[in-house]
Coordinates of C-alpha atoms in Angstrom, one line a residue:
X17 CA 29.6 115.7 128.2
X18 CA 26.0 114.0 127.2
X19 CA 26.1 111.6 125.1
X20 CA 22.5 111.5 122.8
X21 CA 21.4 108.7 120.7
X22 CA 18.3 108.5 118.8
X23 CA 17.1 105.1 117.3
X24 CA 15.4 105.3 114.1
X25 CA 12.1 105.7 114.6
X26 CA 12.9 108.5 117.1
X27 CA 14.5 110.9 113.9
X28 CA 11.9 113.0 112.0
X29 CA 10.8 111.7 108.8
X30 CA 12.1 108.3 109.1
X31 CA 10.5 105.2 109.7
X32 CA 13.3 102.4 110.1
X33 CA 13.7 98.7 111.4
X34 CA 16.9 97.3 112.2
X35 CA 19.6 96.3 114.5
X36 CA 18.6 98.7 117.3
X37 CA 15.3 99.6 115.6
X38 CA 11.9 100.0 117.3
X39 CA 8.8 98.3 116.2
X40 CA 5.4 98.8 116.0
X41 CA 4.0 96.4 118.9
X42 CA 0.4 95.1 117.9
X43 CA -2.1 94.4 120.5
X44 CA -4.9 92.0 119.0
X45 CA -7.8 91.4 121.9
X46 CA -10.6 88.7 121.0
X47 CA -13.7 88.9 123.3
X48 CA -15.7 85.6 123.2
X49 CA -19.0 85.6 124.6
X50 CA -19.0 81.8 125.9
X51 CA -22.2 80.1 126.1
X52 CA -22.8 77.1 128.6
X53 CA -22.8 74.7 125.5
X54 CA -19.2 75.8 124.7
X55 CA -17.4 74.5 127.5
X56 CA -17.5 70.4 126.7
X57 CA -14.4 68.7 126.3
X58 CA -12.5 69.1 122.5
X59 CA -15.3 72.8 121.8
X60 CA -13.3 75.1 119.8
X61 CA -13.5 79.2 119.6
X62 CA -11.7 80.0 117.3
X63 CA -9.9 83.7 118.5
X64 CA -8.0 85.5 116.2
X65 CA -5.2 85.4 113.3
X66 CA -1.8 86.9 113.7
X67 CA 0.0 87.8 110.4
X68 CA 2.6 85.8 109.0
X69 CA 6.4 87.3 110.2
X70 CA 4.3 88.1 113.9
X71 CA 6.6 87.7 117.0
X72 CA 4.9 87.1 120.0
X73 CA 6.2 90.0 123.2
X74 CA 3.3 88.6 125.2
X75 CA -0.2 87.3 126.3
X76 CA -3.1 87.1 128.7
X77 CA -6.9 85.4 129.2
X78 CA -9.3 87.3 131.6
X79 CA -12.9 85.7 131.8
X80 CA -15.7 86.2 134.2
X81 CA -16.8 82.7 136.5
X82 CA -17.2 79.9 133.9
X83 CA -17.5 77.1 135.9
X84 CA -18.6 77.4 139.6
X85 CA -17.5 73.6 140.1
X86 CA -14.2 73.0 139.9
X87 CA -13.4 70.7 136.8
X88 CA -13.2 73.5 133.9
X89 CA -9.1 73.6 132.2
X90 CA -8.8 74.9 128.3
X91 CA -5.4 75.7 126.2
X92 CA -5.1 78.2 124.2
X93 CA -2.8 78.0 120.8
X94 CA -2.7 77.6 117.4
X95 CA -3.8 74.1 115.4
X96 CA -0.1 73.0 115.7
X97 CA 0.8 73.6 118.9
X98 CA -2.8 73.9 121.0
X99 CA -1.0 75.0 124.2
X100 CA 1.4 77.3 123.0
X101 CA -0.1 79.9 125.1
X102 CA -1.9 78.6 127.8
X103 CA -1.7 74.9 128.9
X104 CA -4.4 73.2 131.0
X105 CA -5.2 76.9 132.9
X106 CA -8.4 76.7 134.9
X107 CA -8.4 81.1 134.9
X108 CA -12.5 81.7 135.1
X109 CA -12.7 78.2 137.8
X110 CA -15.0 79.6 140.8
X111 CA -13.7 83.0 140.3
X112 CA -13.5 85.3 137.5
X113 CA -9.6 86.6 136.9
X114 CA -6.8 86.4 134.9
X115 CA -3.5 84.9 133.8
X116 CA -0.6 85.9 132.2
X117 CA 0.6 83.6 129.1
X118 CA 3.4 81.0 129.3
X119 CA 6.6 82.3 129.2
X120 CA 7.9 80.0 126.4
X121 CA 5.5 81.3 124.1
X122 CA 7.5 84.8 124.2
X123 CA 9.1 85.5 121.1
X124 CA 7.6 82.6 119.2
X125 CA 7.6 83.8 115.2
X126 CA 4.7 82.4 113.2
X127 CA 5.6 82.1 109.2
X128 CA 2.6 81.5 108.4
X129 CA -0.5 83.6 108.7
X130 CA -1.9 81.4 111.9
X131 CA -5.1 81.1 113.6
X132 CA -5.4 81.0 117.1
X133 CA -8.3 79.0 119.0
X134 CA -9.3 78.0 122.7
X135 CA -10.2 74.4 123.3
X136 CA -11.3 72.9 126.0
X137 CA -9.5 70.5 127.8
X138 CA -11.5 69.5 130.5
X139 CA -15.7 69.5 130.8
X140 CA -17.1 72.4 132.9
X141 CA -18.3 70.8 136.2
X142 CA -21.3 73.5 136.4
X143 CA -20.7 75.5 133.4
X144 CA -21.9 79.0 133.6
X145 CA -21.8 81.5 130.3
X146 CA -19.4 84.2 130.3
X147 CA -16.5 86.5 128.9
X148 CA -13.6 85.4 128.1
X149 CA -10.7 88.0 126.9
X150 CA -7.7 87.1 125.0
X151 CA -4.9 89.7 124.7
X152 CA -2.3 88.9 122.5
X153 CA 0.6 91.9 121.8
X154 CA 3.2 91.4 118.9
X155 CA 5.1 92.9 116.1
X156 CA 5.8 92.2 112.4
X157 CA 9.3 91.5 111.8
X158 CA 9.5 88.8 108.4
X159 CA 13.3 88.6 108.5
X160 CA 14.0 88.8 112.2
X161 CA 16.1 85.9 113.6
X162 CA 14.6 84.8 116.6
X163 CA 17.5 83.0 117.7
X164 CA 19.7 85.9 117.0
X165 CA 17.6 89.2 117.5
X166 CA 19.3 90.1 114.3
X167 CA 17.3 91.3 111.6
X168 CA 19.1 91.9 108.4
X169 CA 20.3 95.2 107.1
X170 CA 20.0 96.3 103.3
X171 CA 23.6 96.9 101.9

């Protein structure tokens, strides 16, 4: 015998969130053309906002070459935690590539409508003007339980 189960947002006609729910995953992408006069020590661009009740699944920064030396690190986070994403990463030093976010930033919940900013941590060596792509991918959840995974159910 096969057993079938459908979750709710696989049954016709029903759009449901819950305990075994699915959710719609959000995937914000700010593109930030970065001038050489942007990449001096405490320089702010400013990337995005995620909605209050947004639950981070995951992140990522792709730029072209920013700095063909080889001094150029920047975090990227909100005003209350600046590295809550990326920490000191030097993605875009010499080469251009890409880097996945810190894991401990999965599953971070803002309650607060937040905005999210790049700052640079370190002076560019040889600055050079360029791309840089932020990705981040989330879903909307206001009552979910992070600690839990439980959101709660209407009696």
């Amino acid at each position: 015998m096969v057993d079938t189960v459908s979750l709710p947002n696989a049954v016709t006609g029903y759009v449901g969130v819950g305990p075994g729910g699915n959710r719609q995953i959000v995937h914000a992408t700010a593109i930030a053309e970065l001038p050489t006069t942007q990449m001096q020590t405490g320089d702010i661009t400013w990337l995005m906002y995620v909605p209050a009740g947004a639950v981070v699944v995951d992140g990522y920064v792709a730029t072209d070459i920013l700095d063909s030396g080889s001094s150029l690190a920047y975090n990227i986070g909100s005003t209350a935690t600046t590295n809550l994403f990326f920490a000191n990463t030097t993605t875009g030093i010499t080469n251009a590539g890409s880097s996945a976010m810190t894991t401990l930033a999965r599953y971070t919940k803002f309650a607060s409508a937040t905005r999210l900013k790049m700052t640079v941590a370190t002076t560019a060596q040889t600055a050079t003007a360029g791309t840089m792509i932020f990705g981040l991918s989330y879903f909307v959840d206001p009552e979910l339980n992070v600690t839990t995974g439980i959101t709660p159910v209407a009696a």
